[in-house]
Coordinates of C-alpha atoms in Angstrom, one line a residue:
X1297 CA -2.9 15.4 -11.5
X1298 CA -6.1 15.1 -12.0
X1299 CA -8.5 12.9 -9.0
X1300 CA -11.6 13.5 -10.1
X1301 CA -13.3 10.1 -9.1
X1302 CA -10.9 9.4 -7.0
X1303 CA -12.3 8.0 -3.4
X1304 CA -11.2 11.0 -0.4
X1305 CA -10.6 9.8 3.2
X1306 CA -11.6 12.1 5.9
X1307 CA -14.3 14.7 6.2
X1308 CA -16.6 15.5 3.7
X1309 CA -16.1 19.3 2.7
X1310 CA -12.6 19.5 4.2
X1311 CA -10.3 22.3 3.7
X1312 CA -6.5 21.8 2.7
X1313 CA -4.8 18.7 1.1
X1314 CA -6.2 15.5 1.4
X1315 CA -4.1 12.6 3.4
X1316 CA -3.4 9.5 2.1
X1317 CA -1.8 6.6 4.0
X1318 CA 0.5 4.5 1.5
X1319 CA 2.6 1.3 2.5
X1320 CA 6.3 1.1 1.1
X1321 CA 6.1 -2.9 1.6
X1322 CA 8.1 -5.8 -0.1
X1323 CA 10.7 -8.4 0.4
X1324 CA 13.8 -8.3 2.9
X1325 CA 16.6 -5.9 1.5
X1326 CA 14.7 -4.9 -1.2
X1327 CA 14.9 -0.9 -0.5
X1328 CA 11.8 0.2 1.3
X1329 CA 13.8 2.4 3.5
X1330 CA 15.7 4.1 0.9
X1331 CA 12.6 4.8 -1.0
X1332 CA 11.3 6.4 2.1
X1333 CA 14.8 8.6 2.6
X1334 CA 14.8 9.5 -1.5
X1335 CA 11.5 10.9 -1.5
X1336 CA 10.2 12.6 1.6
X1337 CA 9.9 16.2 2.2
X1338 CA 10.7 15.8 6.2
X1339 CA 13.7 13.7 7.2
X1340 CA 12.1 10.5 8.0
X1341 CA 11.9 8.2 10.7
X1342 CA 13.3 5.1 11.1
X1343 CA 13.7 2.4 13.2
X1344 CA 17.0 0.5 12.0
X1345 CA 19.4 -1.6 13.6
X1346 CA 22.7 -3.0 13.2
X1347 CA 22.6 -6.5 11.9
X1348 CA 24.5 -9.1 14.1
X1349 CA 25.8 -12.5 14.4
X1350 CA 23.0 -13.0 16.4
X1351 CA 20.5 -13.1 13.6
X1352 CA 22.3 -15.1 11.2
X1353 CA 20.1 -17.6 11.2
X1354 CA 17.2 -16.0 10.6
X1355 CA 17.9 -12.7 8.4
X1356 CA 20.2 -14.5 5.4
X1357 CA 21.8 -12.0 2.7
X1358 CA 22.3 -14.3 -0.1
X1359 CA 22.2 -11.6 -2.7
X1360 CA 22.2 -8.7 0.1
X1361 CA 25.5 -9.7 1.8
X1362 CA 26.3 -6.0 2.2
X1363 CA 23.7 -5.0 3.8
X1364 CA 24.5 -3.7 7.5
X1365 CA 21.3 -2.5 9.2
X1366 CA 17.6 -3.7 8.9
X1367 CA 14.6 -2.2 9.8
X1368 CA 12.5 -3.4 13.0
X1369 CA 9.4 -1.7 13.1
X1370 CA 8.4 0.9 10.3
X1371 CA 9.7 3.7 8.7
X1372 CA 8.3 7.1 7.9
X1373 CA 8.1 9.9 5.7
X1374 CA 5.7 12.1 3.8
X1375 CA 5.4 13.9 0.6
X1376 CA 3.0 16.0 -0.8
X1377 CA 2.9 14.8 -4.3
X1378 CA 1.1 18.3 -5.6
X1379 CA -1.5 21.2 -3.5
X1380 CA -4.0 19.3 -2.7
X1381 CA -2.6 15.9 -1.7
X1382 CA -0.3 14.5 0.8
X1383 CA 0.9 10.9 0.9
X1384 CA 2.1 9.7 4.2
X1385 CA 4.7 6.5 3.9
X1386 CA 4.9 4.0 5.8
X1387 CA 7.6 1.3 5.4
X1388 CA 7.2 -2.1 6.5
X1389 CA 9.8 -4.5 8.2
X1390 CA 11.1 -6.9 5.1
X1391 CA 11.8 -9.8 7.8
X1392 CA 9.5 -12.5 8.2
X1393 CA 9.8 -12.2 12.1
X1394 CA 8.6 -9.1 12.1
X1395 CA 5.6 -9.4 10.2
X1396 CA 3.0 -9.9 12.6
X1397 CA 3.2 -6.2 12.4
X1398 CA 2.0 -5.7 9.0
X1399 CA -1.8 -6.3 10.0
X1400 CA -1.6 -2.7 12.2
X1401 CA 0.3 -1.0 9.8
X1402 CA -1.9 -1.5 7.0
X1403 CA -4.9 -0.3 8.9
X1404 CA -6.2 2.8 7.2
X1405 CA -3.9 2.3 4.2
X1406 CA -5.7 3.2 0.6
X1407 CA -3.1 1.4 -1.7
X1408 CA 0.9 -0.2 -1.2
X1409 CA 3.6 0.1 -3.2
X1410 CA 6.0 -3.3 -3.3
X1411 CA 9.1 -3.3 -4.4
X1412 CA 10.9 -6.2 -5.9
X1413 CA 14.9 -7.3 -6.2
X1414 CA 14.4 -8.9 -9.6
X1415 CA 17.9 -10.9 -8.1
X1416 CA 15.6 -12.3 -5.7
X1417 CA 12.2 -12.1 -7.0
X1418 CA 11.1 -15.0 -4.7
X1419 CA 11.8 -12.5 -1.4
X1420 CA 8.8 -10.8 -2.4
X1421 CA 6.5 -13.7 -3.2
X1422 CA 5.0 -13.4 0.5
X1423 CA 4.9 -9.9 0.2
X1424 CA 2.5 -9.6 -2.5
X1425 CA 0.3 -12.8 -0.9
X1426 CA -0.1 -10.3 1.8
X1427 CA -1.2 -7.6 0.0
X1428 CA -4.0 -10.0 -2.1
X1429 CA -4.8 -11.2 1.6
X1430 CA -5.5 -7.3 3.0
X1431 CA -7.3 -6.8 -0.6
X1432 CA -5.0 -4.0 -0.4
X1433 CA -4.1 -2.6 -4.3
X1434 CA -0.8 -2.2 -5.2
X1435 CA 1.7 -1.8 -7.7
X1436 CA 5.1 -3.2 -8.3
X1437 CA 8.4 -1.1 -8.4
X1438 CA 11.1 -3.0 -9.8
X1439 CA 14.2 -1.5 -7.8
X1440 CA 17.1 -1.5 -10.2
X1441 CA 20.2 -2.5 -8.4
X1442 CA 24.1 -2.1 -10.3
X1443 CA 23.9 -5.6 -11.3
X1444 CA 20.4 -6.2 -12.0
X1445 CA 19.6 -8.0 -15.4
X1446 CA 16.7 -6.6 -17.6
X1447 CA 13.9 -8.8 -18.1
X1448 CA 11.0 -8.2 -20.2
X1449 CA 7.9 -6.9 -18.1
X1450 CA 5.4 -9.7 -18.8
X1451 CA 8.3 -12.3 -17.7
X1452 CA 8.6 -10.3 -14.6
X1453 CA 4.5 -10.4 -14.4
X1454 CA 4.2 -14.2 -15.3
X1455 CA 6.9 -14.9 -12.3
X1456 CA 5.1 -13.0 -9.9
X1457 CA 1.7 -14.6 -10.7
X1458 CA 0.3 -10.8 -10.9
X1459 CA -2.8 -9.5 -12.5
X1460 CA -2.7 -8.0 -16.4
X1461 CA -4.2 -5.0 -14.1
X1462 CA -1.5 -4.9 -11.6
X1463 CA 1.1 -1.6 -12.8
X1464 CA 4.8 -2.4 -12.8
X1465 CA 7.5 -0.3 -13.3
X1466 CA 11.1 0.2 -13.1
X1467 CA 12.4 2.5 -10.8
X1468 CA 15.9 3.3 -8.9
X1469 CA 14.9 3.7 -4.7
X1470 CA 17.5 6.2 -4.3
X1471 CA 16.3 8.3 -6.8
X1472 CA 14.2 10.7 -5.4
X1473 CA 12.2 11.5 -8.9
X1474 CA 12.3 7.9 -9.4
X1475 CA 10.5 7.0 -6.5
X1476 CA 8.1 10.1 -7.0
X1477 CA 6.8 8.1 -10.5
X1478 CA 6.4 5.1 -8.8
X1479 CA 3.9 6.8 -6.0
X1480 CA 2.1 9.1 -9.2
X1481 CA 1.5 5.4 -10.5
X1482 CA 0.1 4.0 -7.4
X1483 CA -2.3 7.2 -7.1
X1484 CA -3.1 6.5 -10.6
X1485 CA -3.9 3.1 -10.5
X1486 CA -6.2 3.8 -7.0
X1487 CA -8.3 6.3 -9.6
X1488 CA -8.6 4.1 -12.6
X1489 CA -9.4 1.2 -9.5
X1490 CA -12.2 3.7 -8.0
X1491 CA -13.3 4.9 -11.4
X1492 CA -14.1 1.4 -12.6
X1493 CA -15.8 0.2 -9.1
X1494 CA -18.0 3.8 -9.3
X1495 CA -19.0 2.8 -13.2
X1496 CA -20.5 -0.6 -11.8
X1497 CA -22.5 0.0 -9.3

C-alpha cells in the first residue's frame, strides 16, 4: 500500500513500522468486539461482561435479543496491516452509559471505523454524531448479519445523513479478511483526506 502523503504520527526519521491508533466505534450490538477478535495478530483484550436482569432497562436487545455479554470499557487488538505500518484497535463501549468514555479513547486517534446493523441503523445515529463532533474521519462498515436485507448504498448513505465523501462498505465482522478491507479502506480514505488538505494549503 502505498502512503506516500499520508500524515506519520511519532518522530520524525523513525525506524520500524509506523503506529496508528484506530477506533472500532458504532452502535450497541453492532460487532465492534468481533471485528477486534477476527482481525488481530495478538489475542485481544477485552473487557466484557455478562448481561443481566439488572440492566434491562437500560441495555434493550430489540433486534439483538441473543446477545449475552457487552462490553464495558474498550477492547483491544492490533494488526500490522503490511512492513511498515501497524494499526492499534481500539473498541469502544456501544452503550450509551458508557460513553462518557469515548472523549479519552479517541485521544490520539487518526481516523474510526463505525460499524452499522443495517436492522437497526438508528443505533448508530449517535455514533456517527460523535465522530462529526471529534472531527474524527471515518468510514462506515455495514456488518452483514444472517438476516440482513440488502439495500442500495446511497439509500444506506441518505439514511445516515453521511457525506458523498464518507466510504462505506459491506463487510462480515467475523471475517477476518473482511475486516482487514474495511481497515485498508479507512487508511485509504486518511490518504486521499491528507492528500487533498496538503494540495490546499
Amino acid at each position: 500500500m502505498d502512503l506516500k502523503g499520508f500524515d506519520r504520527p511519532g518522530r520524525p526519521g523513525g525506524s520500524g513500522p509506523r503506529s496508528v491508533k484506530v477506533m472500532i466505534a458504532g452502535g450497541f450490538g453492532t460487532g465492534k468486539t468481533t471485528m477486534v477478535r477476527s482481525v488481530s495478530d495478538i489475542k485481544p483484550l477485552t473487557t466484557e461482561e455478562t448481561l443481566t436482569q439488572a440492566s434491562a432497562d437500560v441495555d434493550h436487545l430489540i433486534g439483538v435479543a441473543d446477545k449475552t455479554e457487552t462490553t464495558v470499557s474498550l477492547d483491544f487488538g492490533k494488526i500490522g496491516l503490511n512492513d511498515s505500518l501497524m494499526l492499534y484497535l481500539f473498541g469502544t463501549p456501544g452503550q450509551e452509559r458508557f460513553w462518557f468514555l469515548w472523549n479519552g479513547l479517541f485521544k490520539g486517534a487518526l481516523g474510526a471505523v463505525v460499524l452499522v446493523d443495517t436492522r437497526r441503523l438508528a443505533s448508530s445515529f449517535r455514533a456517527i454524531e460523535e465522530m462529526e463532533r471529534l472531527d474524527v474521519p471515518f468510514v462506515i462498515a455495514l456488518n452483514v448479519f444472517p438476516d440482513s436485507r440488502e439495500h442500495p448504498i446511497e439509500e444506506i448513505r441518505d439514511a445516515l445523513d453521511i457525506s458523498p465523501h464518507t466510504p462505506i462498505v459491506a463487510c462480515d465482522a467475523r471475517d477476518r479478511a473482511s475486516s482487514r478491507d474495511v481497515l485498508v479502506t479507512l487508511i485509504r480514505h486518511l490518504k486521499e483526506r491528507s492528500a487533498v488538505a496538503l494540495e490546499s494549503r
